CSV table of C-alpha atoms in Angstrom, one decimal:
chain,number,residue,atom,x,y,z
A,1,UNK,CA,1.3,26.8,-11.9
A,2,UNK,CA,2.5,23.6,-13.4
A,3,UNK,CA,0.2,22.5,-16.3
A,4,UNK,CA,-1.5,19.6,-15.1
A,5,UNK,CA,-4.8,21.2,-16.7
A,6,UNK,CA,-5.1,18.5,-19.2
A,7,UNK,CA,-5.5,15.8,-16.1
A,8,UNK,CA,-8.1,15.3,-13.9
A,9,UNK,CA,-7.9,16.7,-10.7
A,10,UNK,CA,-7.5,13.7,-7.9
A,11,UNK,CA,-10.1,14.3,-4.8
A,12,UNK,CA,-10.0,11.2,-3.1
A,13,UNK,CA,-8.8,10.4,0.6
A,14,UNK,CA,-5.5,8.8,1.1
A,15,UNK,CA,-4.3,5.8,1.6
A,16,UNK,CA,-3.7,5.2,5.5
A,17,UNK,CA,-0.3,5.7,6.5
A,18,UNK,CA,1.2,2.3,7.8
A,19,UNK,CA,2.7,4.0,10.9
A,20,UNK,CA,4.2,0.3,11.8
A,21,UNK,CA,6.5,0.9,8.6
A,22,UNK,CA,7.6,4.4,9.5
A,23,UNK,CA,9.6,5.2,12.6
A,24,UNK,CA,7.9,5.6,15.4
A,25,UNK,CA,8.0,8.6,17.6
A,26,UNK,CA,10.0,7.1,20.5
A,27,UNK,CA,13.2,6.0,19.6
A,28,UNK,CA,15.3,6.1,22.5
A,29,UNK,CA,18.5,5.0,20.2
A,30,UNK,CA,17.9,8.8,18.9
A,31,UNK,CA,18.4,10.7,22.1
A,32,UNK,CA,16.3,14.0,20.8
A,33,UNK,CA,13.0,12.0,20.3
A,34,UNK,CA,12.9,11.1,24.2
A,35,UNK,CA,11.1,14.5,25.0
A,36,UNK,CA,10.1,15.7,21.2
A,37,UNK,CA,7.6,12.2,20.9
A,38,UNK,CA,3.8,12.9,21.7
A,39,UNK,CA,2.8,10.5,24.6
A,40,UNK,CA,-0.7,10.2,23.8
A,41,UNK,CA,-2.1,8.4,20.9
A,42,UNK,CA,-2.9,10.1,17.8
A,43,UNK,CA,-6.5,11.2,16.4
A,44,UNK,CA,-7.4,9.4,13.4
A,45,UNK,CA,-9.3,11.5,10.7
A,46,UNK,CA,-10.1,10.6,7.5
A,47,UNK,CA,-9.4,13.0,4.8
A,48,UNK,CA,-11.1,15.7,4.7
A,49,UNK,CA,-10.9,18.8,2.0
A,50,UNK,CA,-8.4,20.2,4.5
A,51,UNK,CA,-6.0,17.1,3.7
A,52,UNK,CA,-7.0,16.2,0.6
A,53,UNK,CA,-5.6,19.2,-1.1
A,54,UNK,CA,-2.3,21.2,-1.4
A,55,UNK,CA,-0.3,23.7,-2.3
A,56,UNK,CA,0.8,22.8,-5.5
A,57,UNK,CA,4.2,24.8,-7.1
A,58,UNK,CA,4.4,26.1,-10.8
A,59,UNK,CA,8.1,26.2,-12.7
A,60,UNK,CA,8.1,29.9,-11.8
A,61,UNK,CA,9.8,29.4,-8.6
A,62,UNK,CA,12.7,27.9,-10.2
A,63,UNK,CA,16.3,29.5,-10.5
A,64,UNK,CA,18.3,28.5,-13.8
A,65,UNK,CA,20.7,26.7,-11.0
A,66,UNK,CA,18.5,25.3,-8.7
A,67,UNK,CA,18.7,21.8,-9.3
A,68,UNK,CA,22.7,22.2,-10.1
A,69,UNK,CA,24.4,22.1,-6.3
A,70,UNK,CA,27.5,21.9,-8.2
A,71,UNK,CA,27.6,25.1,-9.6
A,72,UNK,CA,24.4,26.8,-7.6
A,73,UNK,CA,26.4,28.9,-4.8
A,74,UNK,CA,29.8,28.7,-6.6
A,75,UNK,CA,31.8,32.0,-7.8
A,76,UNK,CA,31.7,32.2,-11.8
A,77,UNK,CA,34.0,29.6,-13.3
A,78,UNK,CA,34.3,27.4,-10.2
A,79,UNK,CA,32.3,24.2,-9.0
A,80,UNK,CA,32.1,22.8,-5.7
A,81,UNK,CA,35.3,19.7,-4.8
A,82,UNK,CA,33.9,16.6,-4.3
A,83,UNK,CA,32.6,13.3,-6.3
A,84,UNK,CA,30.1,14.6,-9.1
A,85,UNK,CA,27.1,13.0,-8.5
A,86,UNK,CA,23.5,13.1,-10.5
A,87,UNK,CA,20.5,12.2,-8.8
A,88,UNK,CA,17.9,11.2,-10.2
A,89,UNK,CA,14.4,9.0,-9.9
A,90,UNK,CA,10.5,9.1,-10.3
A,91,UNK,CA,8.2,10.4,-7.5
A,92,UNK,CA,5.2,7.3,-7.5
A,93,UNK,CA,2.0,7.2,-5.2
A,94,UNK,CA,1.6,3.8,-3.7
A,95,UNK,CA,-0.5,3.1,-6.7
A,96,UNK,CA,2.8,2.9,-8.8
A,97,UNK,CA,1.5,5.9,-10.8
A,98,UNK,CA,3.4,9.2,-11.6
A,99,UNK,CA,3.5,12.2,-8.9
A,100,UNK,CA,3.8,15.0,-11.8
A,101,UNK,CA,4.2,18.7,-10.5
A,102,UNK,CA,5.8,17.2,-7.1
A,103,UNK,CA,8.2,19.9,-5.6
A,104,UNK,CA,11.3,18.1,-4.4
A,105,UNK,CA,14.1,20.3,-2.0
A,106,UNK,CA,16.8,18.9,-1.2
A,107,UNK,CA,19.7,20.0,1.5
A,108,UNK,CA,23.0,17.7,2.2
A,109,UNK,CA,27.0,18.2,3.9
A,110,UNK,CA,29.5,19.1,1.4
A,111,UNK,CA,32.2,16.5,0.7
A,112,UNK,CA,34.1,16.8,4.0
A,113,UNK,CA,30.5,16.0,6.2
A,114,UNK,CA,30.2,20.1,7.0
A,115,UNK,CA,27.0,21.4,6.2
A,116,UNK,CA,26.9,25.5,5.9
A,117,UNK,CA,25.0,26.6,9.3
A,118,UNK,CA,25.4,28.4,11.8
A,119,UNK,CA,24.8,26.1,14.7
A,120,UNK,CA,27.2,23.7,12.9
A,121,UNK,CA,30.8,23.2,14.6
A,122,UNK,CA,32.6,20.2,13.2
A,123,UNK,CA,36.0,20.9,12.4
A,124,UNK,CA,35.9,19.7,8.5
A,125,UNK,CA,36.2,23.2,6.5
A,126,UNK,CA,33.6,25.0,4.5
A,127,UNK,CA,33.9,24.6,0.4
A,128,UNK,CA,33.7,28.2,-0.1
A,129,UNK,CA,31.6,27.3,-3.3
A,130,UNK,CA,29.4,24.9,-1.6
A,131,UNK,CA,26.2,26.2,-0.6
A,132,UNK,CA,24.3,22.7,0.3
A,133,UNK,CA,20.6,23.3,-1.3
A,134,UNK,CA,18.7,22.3,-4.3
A,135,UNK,CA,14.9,21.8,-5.4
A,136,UNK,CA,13.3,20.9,-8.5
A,137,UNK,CA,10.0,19.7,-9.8
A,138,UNK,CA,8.7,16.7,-11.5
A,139,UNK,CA,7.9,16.1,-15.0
A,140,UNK,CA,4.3,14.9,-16.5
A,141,UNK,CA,5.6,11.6,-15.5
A,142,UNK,CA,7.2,12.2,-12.1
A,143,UNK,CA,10.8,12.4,-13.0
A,144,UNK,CA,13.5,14.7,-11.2
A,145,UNK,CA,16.8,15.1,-11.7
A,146,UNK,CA,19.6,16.9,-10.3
A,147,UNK,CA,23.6,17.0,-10.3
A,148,UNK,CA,25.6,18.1,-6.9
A,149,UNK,CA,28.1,16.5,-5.1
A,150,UNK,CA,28.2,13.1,-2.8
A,151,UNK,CA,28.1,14.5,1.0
A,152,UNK,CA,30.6,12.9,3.4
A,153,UNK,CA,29.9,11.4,7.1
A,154,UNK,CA,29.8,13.2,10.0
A,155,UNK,CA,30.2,13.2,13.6
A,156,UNK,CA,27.1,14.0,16.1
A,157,UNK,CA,26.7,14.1,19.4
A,158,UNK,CA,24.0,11.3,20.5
A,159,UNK,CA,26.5,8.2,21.2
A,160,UNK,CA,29.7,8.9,22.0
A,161,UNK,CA,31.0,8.2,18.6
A,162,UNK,CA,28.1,8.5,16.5
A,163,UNK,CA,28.3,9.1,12.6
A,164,UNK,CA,25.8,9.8,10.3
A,165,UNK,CA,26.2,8.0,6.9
A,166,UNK,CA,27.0,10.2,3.4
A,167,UNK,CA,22.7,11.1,2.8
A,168,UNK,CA,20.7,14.0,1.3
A,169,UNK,CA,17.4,15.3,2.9
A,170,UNK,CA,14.9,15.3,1.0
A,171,UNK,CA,11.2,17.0,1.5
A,172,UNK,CA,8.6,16.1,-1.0
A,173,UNK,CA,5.5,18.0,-1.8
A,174,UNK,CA,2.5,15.5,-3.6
A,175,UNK,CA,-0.8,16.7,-4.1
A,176,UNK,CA,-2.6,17.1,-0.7
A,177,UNK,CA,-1.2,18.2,2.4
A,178,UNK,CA,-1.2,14.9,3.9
A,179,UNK,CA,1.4,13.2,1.7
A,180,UNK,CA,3.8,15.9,2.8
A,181,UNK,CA,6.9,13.9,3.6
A,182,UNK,CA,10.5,14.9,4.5
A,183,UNK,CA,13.4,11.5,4.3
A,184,UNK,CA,16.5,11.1,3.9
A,185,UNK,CA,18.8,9.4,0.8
A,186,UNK,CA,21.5,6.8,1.3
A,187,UNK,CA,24.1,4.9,-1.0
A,188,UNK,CA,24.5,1.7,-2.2
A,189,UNK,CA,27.0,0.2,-0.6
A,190,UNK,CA,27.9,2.6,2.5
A,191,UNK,CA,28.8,0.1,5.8
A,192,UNK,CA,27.3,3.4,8.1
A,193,UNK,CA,24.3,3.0,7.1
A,194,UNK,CA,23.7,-0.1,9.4
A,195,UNK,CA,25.5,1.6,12.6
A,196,UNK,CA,23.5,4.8,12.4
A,197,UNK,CA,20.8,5.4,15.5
A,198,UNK,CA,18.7,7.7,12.8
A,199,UNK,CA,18.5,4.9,10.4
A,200,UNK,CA,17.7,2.7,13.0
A,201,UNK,CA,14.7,4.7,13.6
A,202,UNK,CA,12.7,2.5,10.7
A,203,UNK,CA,11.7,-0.6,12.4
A,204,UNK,CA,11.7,-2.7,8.9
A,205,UNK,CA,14.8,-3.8,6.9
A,206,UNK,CA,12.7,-3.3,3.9
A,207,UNK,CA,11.7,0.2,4.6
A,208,UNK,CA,15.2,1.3,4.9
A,209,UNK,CA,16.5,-0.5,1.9
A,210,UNK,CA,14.1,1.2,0.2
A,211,UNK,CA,15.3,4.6,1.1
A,212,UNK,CA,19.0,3.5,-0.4
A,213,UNK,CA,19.6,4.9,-3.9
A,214,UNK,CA,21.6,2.5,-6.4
A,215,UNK,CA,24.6,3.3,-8.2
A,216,UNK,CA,22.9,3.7,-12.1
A,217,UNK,CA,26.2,2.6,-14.3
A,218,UNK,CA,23.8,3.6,-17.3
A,219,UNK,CA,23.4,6.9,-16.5
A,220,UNK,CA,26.9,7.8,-15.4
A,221,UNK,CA,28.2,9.9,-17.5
A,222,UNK,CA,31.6,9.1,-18.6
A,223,UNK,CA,34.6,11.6,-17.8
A,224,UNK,CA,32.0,13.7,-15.9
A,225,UNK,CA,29.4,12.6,-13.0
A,226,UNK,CA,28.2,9.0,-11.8
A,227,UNK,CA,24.9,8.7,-11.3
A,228,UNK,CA,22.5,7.6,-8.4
A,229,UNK,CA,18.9,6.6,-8.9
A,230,UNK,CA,16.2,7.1,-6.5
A,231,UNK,CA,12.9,6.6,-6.2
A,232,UNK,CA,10.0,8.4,-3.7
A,233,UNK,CA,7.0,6.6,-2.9
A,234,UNK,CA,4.1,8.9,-1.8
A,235,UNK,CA,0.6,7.7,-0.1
A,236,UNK,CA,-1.8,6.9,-2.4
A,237,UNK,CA,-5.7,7.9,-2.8
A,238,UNK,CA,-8.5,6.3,-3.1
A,239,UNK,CA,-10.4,6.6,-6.1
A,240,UNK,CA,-13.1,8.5,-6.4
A,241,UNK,CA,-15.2,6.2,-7.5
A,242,UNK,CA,-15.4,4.9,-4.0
A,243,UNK,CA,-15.6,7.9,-2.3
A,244,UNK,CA,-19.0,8.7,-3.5
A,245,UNK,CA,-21.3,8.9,-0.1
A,246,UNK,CA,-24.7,9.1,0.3
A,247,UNK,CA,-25.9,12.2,1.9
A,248,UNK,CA,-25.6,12.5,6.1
A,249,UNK,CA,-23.9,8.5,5.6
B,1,UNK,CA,-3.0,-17.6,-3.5
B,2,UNK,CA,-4.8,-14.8,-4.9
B,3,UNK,CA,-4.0,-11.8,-6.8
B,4,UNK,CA,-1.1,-9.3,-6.0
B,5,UNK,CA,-2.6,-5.6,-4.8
B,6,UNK,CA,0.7,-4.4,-6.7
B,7,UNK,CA,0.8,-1.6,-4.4
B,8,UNK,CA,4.3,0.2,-3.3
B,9,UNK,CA,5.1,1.0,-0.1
B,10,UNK,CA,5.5,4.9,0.7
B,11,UNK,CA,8.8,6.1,1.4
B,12,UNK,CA,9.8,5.4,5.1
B,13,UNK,CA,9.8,9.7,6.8
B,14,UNK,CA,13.0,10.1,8.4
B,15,UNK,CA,14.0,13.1,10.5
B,16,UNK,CA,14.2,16.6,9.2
B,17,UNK,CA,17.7,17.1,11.2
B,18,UNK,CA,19.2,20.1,13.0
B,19,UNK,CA,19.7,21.8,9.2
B,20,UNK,CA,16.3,21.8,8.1
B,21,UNK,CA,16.7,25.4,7.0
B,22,UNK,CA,19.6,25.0,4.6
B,23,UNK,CA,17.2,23.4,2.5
B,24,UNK,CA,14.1,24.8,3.4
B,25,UNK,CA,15.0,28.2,4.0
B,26,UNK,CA,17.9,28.5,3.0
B,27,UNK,CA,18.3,32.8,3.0
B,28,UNK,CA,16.8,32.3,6.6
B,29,UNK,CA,19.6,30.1,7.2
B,30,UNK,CA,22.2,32.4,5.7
B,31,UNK,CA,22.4,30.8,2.8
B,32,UNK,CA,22.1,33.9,0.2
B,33,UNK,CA,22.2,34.4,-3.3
B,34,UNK,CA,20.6,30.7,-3.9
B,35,UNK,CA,16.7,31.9,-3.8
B,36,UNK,CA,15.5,35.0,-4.2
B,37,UNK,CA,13.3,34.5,-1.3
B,38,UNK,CA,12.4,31.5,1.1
B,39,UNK,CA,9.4,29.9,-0.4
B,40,UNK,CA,6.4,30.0,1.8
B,41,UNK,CA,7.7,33.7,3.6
B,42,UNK,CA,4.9,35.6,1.8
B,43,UNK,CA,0.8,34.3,2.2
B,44,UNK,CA,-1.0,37.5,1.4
B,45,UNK,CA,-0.8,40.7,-1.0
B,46,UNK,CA,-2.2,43.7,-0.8
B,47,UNK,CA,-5.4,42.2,-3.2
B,48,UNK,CA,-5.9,39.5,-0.7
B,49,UNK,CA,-9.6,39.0,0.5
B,50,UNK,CA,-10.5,38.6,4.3
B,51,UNK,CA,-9.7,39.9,7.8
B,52,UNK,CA,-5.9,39.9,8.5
B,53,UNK,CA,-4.4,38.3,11.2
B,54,UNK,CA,-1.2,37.1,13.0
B,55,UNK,CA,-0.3,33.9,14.7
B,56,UNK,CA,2.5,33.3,16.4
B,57,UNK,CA,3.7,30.5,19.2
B,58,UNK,CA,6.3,28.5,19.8
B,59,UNK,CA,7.0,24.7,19.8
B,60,UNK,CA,8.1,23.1,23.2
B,61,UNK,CA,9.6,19.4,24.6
B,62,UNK,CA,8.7,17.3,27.1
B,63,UNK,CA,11.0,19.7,29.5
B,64,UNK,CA,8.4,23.2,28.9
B,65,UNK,CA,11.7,24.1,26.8
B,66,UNK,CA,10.9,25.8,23.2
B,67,UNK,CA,12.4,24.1,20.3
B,68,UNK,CA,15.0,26.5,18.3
B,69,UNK,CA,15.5,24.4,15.4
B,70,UNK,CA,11.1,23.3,14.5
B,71,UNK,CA,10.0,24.8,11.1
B,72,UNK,CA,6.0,25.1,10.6
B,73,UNK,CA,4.4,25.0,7.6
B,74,UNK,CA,0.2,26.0,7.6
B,75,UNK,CA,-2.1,25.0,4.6
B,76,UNK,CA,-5.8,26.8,5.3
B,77,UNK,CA,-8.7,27.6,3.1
B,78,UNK,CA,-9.2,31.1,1.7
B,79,UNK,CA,-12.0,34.0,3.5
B,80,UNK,CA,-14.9,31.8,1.6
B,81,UNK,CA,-13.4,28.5,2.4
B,82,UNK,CA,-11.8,27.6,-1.0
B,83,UNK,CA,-8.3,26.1,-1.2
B,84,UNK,CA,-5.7,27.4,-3.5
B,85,UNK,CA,-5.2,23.8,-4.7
B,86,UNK,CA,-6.1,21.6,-8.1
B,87,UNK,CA,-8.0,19.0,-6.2
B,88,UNK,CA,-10.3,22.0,-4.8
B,89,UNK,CA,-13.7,21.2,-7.4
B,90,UNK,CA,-15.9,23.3,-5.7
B,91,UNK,CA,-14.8,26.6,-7.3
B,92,UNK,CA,-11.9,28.9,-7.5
B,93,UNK,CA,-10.0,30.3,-4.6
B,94,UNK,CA,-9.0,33.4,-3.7
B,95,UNK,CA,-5.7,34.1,-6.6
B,96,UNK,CA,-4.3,36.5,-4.4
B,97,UNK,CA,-3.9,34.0,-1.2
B,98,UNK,CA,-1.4,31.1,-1.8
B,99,UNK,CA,-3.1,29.1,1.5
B,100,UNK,CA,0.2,27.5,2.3
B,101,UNK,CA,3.4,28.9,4.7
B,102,UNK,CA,6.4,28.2,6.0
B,103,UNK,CA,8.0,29.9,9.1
B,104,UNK,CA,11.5,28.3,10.7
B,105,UNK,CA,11.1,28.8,14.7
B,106,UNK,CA,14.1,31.3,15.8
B,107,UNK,CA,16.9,30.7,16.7
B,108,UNK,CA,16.6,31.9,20.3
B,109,UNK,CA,13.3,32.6,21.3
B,110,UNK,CA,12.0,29.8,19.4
B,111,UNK,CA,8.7,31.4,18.4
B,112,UNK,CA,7.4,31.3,15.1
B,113,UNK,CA,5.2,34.0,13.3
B,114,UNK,CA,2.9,33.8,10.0
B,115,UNK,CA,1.1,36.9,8.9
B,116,UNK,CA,-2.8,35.3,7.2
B,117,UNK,CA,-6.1,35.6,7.2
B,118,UNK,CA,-9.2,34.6,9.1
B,119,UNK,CA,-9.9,30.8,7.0
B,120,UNK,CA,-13.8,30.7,6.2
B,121,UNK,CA,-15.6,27.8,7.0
B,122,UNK,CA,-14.8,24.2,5.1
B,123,UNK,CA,-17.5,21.0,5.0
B,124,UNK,CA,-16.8,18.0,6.9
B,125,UNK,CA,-16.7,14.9,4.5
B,126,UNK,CA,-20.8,14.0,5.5
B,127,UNK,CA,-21.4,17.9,4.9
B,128,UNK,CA,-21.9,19.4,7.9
B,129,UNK,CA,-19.4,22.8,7.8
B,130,UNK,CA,-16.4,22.5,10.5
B,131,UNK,CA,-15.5,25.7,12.1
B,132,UNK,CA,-12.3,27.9,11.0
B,133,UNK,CA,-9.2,25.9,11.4
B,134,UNK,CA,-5.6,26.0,9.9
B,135,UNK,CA,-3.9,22.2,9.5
B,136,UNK,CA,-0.3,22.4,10.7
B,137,UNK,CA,2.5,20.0,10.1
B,138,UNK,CA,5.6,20.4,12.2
B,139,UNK,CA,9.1,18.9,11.6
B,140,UNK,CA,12.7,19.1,13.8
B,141,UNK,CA,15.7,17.5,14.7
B,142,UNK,CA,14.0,14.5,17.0
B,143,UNK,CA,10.5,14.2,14.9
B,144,UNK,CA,11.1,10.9,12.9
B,145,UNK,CA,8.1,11.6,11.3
B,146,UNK,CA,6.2,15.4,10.5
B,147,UNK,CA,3.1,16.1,13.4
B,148,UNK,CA,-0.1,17.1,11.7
B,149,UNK,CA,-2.0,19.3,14.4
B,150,UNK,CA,-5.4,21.9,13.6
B,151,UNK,CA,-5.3,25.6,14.7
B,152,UNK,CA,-8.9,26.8,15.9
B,153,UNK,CA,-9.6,30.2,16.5
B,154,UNK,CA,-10.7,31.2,20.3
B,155,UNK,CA,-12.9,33.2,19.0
B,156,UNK,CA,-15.2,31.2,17.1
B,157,UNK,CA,-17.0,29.6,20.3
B,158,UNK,CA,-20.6,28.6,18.3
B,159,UNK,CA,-18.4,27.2,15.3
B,160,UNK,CA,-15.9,25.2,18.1
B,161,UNK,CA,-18.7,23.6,19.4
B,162,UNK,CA,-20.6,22.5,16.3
B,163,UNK,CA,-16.9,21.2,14.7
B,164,UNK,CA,-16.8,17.5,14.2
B,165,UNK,CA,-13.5,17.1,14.4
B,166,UNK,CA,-13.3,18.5,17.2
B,167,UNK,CA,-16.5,16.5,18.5
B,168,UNK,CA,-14.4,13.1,18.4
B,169,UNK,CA,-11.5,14.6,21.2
B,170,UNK,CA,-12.8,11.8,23.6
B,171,UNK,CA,-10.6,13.8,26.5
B,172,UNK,CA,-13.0,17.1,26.2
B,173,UNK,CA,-10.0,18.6,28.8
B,174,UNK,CA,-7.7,17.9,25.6
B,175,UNK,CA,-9.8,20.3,23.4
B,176,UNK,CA,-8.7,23.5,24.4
B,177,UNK,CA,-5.1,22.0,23.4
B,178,UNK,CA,-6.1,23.1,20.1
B,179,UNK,CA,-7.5,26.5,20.5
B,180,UNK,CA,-5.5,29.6,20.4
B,181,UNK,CA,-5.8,32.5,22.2
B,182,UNK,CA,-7.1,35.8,21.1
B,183,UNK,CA,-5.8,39.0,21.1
B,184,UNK,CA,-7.4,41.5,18.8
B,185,UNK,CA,-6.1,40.6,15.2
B,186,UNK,CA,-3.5,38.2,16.8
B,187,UNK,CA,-3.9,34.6,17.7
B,188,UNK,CA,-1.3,32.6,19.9
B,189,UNK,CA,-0.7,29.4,19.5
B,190,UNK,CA,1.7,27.2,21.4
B,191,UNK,CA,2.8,23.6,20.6
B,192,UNK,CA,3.4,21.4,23.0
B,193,UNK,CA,4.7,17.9,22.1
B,194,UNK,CA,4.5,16.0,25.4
B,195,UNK,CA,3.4,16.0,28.8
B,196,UNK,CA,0.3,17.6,30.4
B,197,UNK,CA,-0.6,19.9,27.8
B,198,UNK,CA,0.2,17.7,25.3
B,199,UNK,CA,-1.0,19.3,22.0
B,200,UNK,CA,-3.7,16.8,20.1
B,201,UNK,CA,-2.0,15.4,17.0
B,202,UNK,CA,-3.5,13.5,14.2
B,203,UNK,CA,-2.9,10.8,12.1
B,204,UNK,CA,-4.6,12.5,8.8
């Protein structure tokens, strides 16, 4: 288990999720939602212990490589083609304060837009030392950081010529099992984000800038990797303080 | 004007995709040599305390059709109703029972299978003790945003009808939505995302 023995434990409901921010289920734009969005409203409850906590992961699970897609799947000596990217950010609560011990996994395309599946047809090769996954964990003050590749666009069939911009999937583990959150990363600058029907899920400008990393000059490393930085927000909780009830209330 | 809150806004969810299990399971998705094993594959050892059980179900669309592509992940409480989590302060769960899995839904048949146990019994936030449940969260290609959805056992009838949770399904024809079937040790437990049978979901 991580060490988070010398904090105290957080027990107190989350923050509502502002479902007006996030996309909604029914997004006609994004053909598959038609008949995977409930139709009925959604029950509203409160945290309870069964939401308020989660599994939370210790180091243990990770592999030397596991937050290295550059090198993680590749035969000795050889690295994945492609722009060398790092990644890195802070996982926050909506209280602006650290998410230490957060798992992060992450799964992307290789440079060319193919990702390495089975159902997957596009006719942009496999990098035969590209495998396409990654995870890490935060530090005592939320940072991550990991190095791989910058995935390319590809082709789907929704539209007729739909692309998806260059992203990385990202799921997130907090600290209860009702921040578990699974998004997706973009980059600064990429024209496809704005066409995309996925993107165009999120409702709010605001909410999707917020999910495009920035090109971090500072942390490029010269001769070697550029660097992207990006930040996670995850719901916050209340403090305990309020959550202090009297009995049967 | 008055002060700012100086709260951030959580990160927008956006689909999980088609390739969910690249990243999430990735040895599921062919992906060897990565992992040693898909996180999540493994709930219970041969130390672990309580009655074991199987669930298994599938996901299906507005059409009746399963989903290939969903992946599941359950999060329950322990045989004496103790979670396997830091923010658990009201003693020490079970250390052979991790309490969390993760099962993709195959690739033809679409159902999904987790090998448990039997939850005990966990207190509503005034007290009063719900009956046995598993909290699921499902993602897919076409969810824009994870569906948070409760197990309860079918054979836990006294506990079922005591649970407050369960208490506040206005549409009492809804209720059974979220009960699965019993079969000896096994439980089935199908998910369906719209329509008729619509499964009740919850905004947690």
């Amino acid at each position: 288990m991580t060490d988070l023995s010398n904090r105290k434990p957080e027990t107190g409901a989350f923050f509502s999720r502002d479902r007006q921010w996030h996309p909604p289920g029914l997004t006609p734009g994004y053909k598959t939602s038609v008949l995977r969005s409930p139709q009925k409203a959604l029950l509203s409850l409160d945290g309870t212990v069964s939401e308020i906590t989660g599994p939370v992961f210790g180091h243990a699970i990770l592999g030397e490589f596991d937050n290295d897609l550059i090198h993680n799947f590749a035969k000795a000596g050889e690295s994945a083609i492609g722009e060398r990217i790092i990644v890195h950010g802070r996982v926050l609560d909506e209280r602006g304060r650290p998410v230490p011990g957060a798992l992060l996994e992450f799964w992307q395309a290789n440079a060319g837009g193919r990702y390495r599946h089975k159902k997957e047809s596009y006719l942009a090769p496999l990098d035969p030392n590209f495998g396409g996954c990654g995870r890490t964990i935060t530090d005592e003050d939320g940072h991550y950081a990991f190095r791989t590749i910058k995935p390319g666009p590809y082709p789907w069939p929704n539209g007729v010529n739909d692309w998806r911009p260059a992203h990385i999937h990202f799921s997130v583990f907090g600290h209860g099992f009702a921040q578990r959150l699974i998004t997706q990363m973009y980059f600064e600058g990429d024209p496809m984000i704005w066409k995309c029907p996925i993107v165009q899920t999120i409702p709010d400008k605001a909410a999707i800038e917020q999910l495009v990393a920035a090109l971090d000059w500072g942390n490029t490393i010269p001769m070697d990797a550029r660097a992207y930085k990006f930040d996670i927000v995850l719901r916050g909780r209340r403090s305990t303080l309020f959550e202090n009830r009297m009995e049967g209330n | 004007m008055v002060q700012t809150l100086g709260t951030l806004k959580e990160s927008a969810s956006q689909t999980a995709g088609p390739y969910v299990h690249i990243g999430l399971t990735p040895n599921f998705a062919g992906i060897g040599g990565v992992y040693e094993n898909d996180l999540g594959t493994t709930m219970v050892n041969d130390e672990t305390l309580g009655r074991r059980i199987t669930i298994t179900g599938r996901v299906l669309d507005g059409t009746g059709t399963p989903l290939r592509d969903a992946l599941i992940e359950i999060w329950q409480a322990d045989a004496a109703g103790l979670y396997n989590s830091p923010s658990e302060l009201r003693g020490s769960a079970d250390p052979n029972f991790s309490g969390w899995g993760r099962c993709p839904t195959h690739g033809e048949t679409g159902e999904y299978r987790f090998e448990t146990i039997k939850p005990g019994r966990v207190p509503f936030r005034d007290g009063r003790q719900m009956a046995p449940h598993i909290s699921l969260w499902i993602v897919a290609r076409g969810i824009n945003l994870g569906l948070n959805t409760r197990l309860y056992f079918g054979d836990e009838e006294a506990a079922n009808a005591e649970d407050p949770v369960l208490a506040r399904i206005e549409h009492r024809v809804r209720v059974p939505t979220l009960i699965a079937a019993v079969d000896g040790d096994s439980y089935r437990f199908d998910i369906h995302l719209q329509g008729e049978k619509e499964t009740v979901f919850f905004d947690i």
